[in-house]
Amino acid sequence: MEKGKRHISLKDLALEIGVSISTVSRALNNHPDISPEVTRRIQKLAAEMNYTPNPLAMGLLKQATRMIGVIVPDLVTHFYSSIISGIEEVAEEKGYYILIASSNETLKKEIISVRNMLNTRVEGLIVCLSQETKSYEHFDRLIKNDIPLVFFDRVCRINEVPSVVVNNVDAAKKITRHFYKNGFRRIGYIAGPNHLNISQERAEGYLSGLQSCGIEFNPELLVQCNMSSKDATRATGRLLDLPQKPDAIFGINDTVAFAAMKEIKRRGLRIPEDIALVGFTDEFHATVVDPPLTSITHPTFEIGQAAARLFFNQIENPESEPEQVVLNTKLVVRKSSVK
Amino acid sequence: MEKGKRHISLKDLALEIGVSISTVSRALNNHPDISPEVTRRIQKLAAEMNYTPNPLAMGLLKQATRMIGVIVPDLVTHFYSSIISGIEEVAEEKGYYILIASSNETLKKEIISVRNMLNTRVEGLIVCLSQETKSYEHFDRLIKNDIPLVFFDRVCRINEVPSVVVNNVDAAKKITRHFYKNGFRRIGYIAGPNHLNISQERAEGYLSGLQSCGIEFNPELLVQCNMSSKDATRATGRLLDLPQKPDAIFGINDTVAFAAMKEIKRRGLRIPEDIALVGFTDEFHATVVDPPLTSITHPTFEIGQAAARLFFNQIENPESEPEQVVLNTKLVVRKSSVK
DNA sequence: TTGAAAGCGCTAACAG
DNA sequence: CTGTTAGCGCTTTCAA
């Protein structure tokens, strides 16, 4: 093999053995036409020379790259990286690679990422919408051309696009009722932007939970933030500044819950004695903080697996109807919400 | 565009305008030979039809995929995901994509990942060794064929392969001296596997720190673990079971530090009153736990950026000597180590 | 100023 | 049983 040549090709093998390229190709694919003897020799040489088919050539030929584009709001949150692990596991089984991009929670970067990934010829996308995303035209091209697409967690167009979500309404309701059962009555909720399904659905569960406990909804106790740490801290502040403070708070996600925890502590209030706190988080973070955080824990790895399965379902059954997978969350009670 | 056709090609444009494929190619590359008029028409049509060059075809032709393989011990630790963000940022500037794989801290998966990524024709690899890795033959093929390779954090073959590390010796020494200055004398260290440079170097800094404070090294106070949560908990237990417990402990990384923190608390000991604790962690986690953890914080994003830059340096200057970038860490003092 | 042809690595239809 | 040819999308000589 000449210097600088990093991968060998069918041609190299053919030259070496003195047969044609197609014979080599067939031999390696165990085509029955080729004589056992020749097949054996070719396969032996291929193994010795570390031959592996060039995916670029295969991709060109078959118009299939075996790559999935994954776009998440950020890479550094455990929630997303754990979901990505789940996607990767299923993708690997199928011999697919994943290409990861982060929207940094901005619509602009999300649009660019969608375009870049399509340009790279991924076979489709698995996406969690950015916090800013409330128009969805950048997915039109995928939908129109039947390019596989799956949304998870923050979703849209659920009638056209398969998606994976958790039972947000039910989960928020469970939190509210848990507070009630533990004697809390002024229950606050720190929501995210209104256009996100997760924010809406959790608000809905919150309201329904209050109602089922016979508590009247007090609009002062529902505050919004953009889900950044900073804004979540401010939102927490607004709750704590109320003439009648809440005695319990739940936050829409990890970032919000931790920001709330820090702010509550910073003001010298105790959790759960002065204010109970519950989050929507993942297993890991909930146990590392102090006090351990009662929370709805997301089955993150499973979310990723389910999203990948929906993706391959589209690859394998292009005509199938968009399906929505709803995964169950668990309310895990820890110290932060029980006096 | 016929149905099912997801991307248009030079051929489509050529057919549409009625010129040859090569003319289209030249026009799009602003080749001076093509008449301005034709060039204009072609570029206009290309824009309208959303033409983007097929990277598979380009890759085949140029033998360059513009993809970098990144292999990390795991995906879900903030330390790694943050480093990946840094790599991604630089890669994006250069128009490269990154392909991510996790070794799950096993040598077996690391070897498979290296092979898979090469098979995918990445242009090179950026790697953090798995915890198990103490033989390095699986990188031979890269080194021999001058395929760009960069190690970070856990490194090997530093004379042959460019790498990015932090000033481990100095950092561990700083921790030890910090303990001393704050009145702690029985200082324990929970190390990782001996073959890892980070473990060795931090042990070296620990010893040198002790010496510079005039404390005699007590082998009982240096325990090892495999850096899993479970084993770190056991290692902490061994320190706490000593007839003469340490009054201060530092752990080799995030996982170890948090496991130690949980175990110390579980036994009813207070931090820092009974035992002071310092970790090697990242900014985020150190502040979310309670008490806030004094720690050497890694410049994770910068580690990623530096690794990517070393990578591109190899692409652009194949003959350059392997360089080692050493980044500085900071000791950030928080409650966990000050009585 | 433009077109034709070759070649990157591979498979598959068609010929022997 | 094996070789030849064409073509996936693109760039780049070489010819005109």
PDB file of C-alpha atoms in Angstrom, chain A residues 284 288, chain B residues 73-74 76-80 83 105 128-132 153-154 166 168 171-172 175 188-193 196-203 223-233 235-236 249-262 277-283 285-286 289 293-298 300 303 329:
ATOM      1  CA  PHE A 284     -28.738  12.270  38.895  1.00  0.00           C
ATOM      2  CA  VAL A 288     -26.733  15.405  44.287  1.00  0.00           C
TER       3      VAL A 288
ATOM      4  CA  PRO B  73     -15.424   7.971  28.352  1.00  0.00           C
ATOM      5  CA  ASP B  74     -19.059   8.966  28.688  1.00  0.00           C
ATOM      6  CA  VAL B  76     -23.529  12.291  30.304  1.00  0.00           C
ATOM      7  CA  THR B  77     -20.878  13.860  32.490  1.00  0.00           C
ATOM      8  CA  HIS B  78     -20.867  17.611  32.320  1.00  0.00           C
ATOM      9  CA  PHE B  79     -17.095  17.600  32.092  1.00  0.00           C
ATOM     10  CA  TYR B  80     -17.125  15.787  28.773  1.00  0.00           C
ATOM     11  CA  ILE B  83     -15.471  19.821  26.332  1.00  0.00           C
ATOM     12  CA  GLU B 105     -15.057   3.759  30.232  1.00  0.00           C
ATOM     13  CA  CYS B 128     -10.000  10.987  26.013  1.00  0.00           C
ATOM     14  CA  LEU B 129      -8.852   7.536  27.071  1.00  0.00           C
ATOM     15  CA  SER B 130     -11.177   5.225  28.916  1.00  0.00           C
ATOM     16  CA  GLN B 131     -10.454   4.441  32.496  1.00  0.00           C
ATOM     17  CA  GLU B 132      -9.414   0.904  31.565  1.00  0.00           C
ATOM     18  CA  ASP B 153      -7.191  15.006  29.813  1.00  0.00           C
ATOM     19  CA  ARG B 154      -6.302  11.317  29.947  1.00  0.00           C
ATOM     20  CA  VAL B 166      -4.322  20.659  32.806  1.00  0.00           C
ATOM     21  CA  ASN B 168      -2.463  18.411  37.440  1.00  0.00           C
ATOM     22  CA  ALA B 171      -3.374  21.778  41.074  1.00  0.00           C
ATOM     23  CA  ALA B 172      -3.125  18.897  43.514  1.00  0.00           C
ATOM     24  CA  ILE B 175      -5.264  21.758  47.160  1.00  0.00           C
ATOM     25  CA  GLY B 188      -6.568  12.095  52.386  1.00  0.00           C
ATOM     26  CA  TYR B 189      -6.594  11.621  48.625  1.00  0.00           C
ATOM     27  CA  ILE B 190      -8.929   9.380  46.672  1.00  0.00           C
ATOM     28  CA  ALA B 191      -7.053   8.501  43.517  1.00  0.00           C
ATOM     29  CA  GLY B 192      -8.002   6.702  40.333  1.00  0.00           C
ATOM     30  CA  PRO B 193      -6.285   3.839  38.505  1.00  0.00           C
ATOM     31  CA  LEU B 196      -3.875   7.138  34.152  1.00  0.00           C
ATOM     32  CA  ASN B 197      -1.740  10.214  33.872  1.00  0.00           C
ATOM     33  CA  ILE B 198      -4.301  12.299  35.745  1.00  0.00           C
ATOM     34  CA  SER B 199      -4.191   9.949  38.693  1.00  0.00           C
ATOM     35  CA  GLN B 200      -0.414   9.814  38.823  1.00  0.00           C
ATOM     36  CA  GLU B 201       0.118  13.499  38.371  1.00  0.00           C
ATOM     37  CA  ARG B 202      -2.402  14.445  41.007  1.00  0.00           C
ATOM     38  CA  ALA B 203      -0.818  11.977  43.403  1.00  0.00           C
ATOM     39  CA  VAL B 223      -6.758   5.242  48.600  1.00  0.00           C
ATOM     40  CA  GLN B 224      -7.611   4.180  45.119  1.00  0.00           C
ATOM     41  CA  CYS B 225     -10.835   3.563  43.259  1.00  0.00           C
ATOM     42  CA  ASN B 226     -11.881   2.886  39.716  1.00  0.00           C
ATOM     43  CA  MET B 227     -13.685   6.228  39.595  1.00  0.00           C
ATOM     44  CA  SER B 228     -17.174   4.753  39.543  1.00  0.00           C
ATOM     45  CA  SER B 229     -19.601   6.162  42.060  1.00  0.00           C
ATOM     46  CA  LYS B 230     -19.834   2.862  43.841  1.00  0.00           C
ATOM     47  CA  ASP B 231     -16.158   2.277  44.172  1.00  0.00           C
ATOM     48  CA  ALA B 232     -15.574   5.870  45.192  1.00  0.00           C
ATOM     49  CA  THR B 233     -18.101   5.394  47.980  1.00  0.00           C
ATOM     50  CA  ALA B 235     -12.910   4.170  48.975  1.00  0.00           C
ATOM     51  CA  THR B 236     -14.342   6.995  51.041  1.00  0.00           C
ATOM     52  CA  ILE B 249     -10.150  14.687  51.671  1.00  0.00           C
ATOM     53  CA  PHE B 250      -9.793  15.467  48.054  1.00  0.00           C
ATOM     54  CA  GLY B 251     -11.138  13.412  45.219  1.00  0.00           C
ATOM     55  CA  ILE B 252      -9.689  12.971  41.782  1.00  0.00           C
ATOM     56  CA  ASN B 253     -12.785  14.039  39.849  1.00  0.00           C
ATOM     57  CA  ASP B 254     -16.474  14.949  39.914  1.00  0.00           C
ATOM     58  CA  THR B 255     -17.855  11.512  40.359  1.00  0.00           C
ATOM     59  CA  VAL B 256     -15.478  10.715  43.177  1.00  0.00           C
ATOM     60  CA  ALA B 257     -16.016  14.029  44.927  1.00  0.00           C
ATOM     61  CA  PHE B 258     -19.805  13.682  44.902  1.00  0.00           C
ATOM     62  CA  ALA B 259     -19.706  10.084  46.030  1.00  0.00           C
ATOM     63  CA  ALA B 260     -17.410  11.120  48.865  1.00  0.00           C
ATOM     64  CA  MET B 261     -19.728  13.949  49.788  1.00  0.00           C
ATOM     65  CA  LYS B 262     -22.734  11.663  49.949  1.00  0.00           C
ATOM     66  CA  LEU B 277     -13.693  18.214  51.075  1.00  0.00           C
ATOM     67  CA  VAL B 278     -12.243  19.459  47.814  1.00  0.00           C
ATOM     68  CA  GLY B 279     -12.882  18.159  44.340  1.00  0.00           C
ATOM     69  CA  PHE B 280     -11.615  18.307  40.814  1.00  0.00           C
ATOM     70  CA  THR B 281     -14.813  19.354  39.140  1.00  0.00           C
ATOM     71  CA  ASP B 282     -16.425  21.794  36.839  1.00  0.00           C
ATOM     72  CA  GLU B 283     -17.975  25.060  37.763  1.00  0.00           C
ATOM     73  CA  HIS B 285     -21.630  21.030  39.849  1.00  0.00           C
ATOM     74  CA  ALA B 286     -19.419  22.579  42.451  1.00  0.00           C
ATOM     75  CA  VAL B 289     -24.175  20.807  45.838  1.00  0.00           C
ATOM     76  CA  LEU B 293     -17.632  22.516  46.973  1.00  0.00           C
ATOM     77  CA  THR B 294     -14.205  24.040  46.976  1.00  0.00           C
ATOM     78  CA  SER B 295     -12.592  22.745  43.878  1.00  0.00           C
ATOM     79  CA  ILE B 296     -10.117  22.886  41.133  1.00  0.00           C
ATOM     80  CA  THR B 297     -12.326  23.876  38.271  1.00  0.00           C
ATOM     81  CA  HIS B 298     -11.381  22.731  34.825  1.00  0.00           C
ATOM     82  CA  THR B 300     -13.644  22.511  30.089  1.00  0.00           C
ATOM     83  CA  ILE B 303      -9.911  22.197  26.740  1.00  0.00           C
ATOM     84  CA  THR B 329      -6.891  25.347  36.555  1.00  0.00           C
TER      85      THR B 329
END
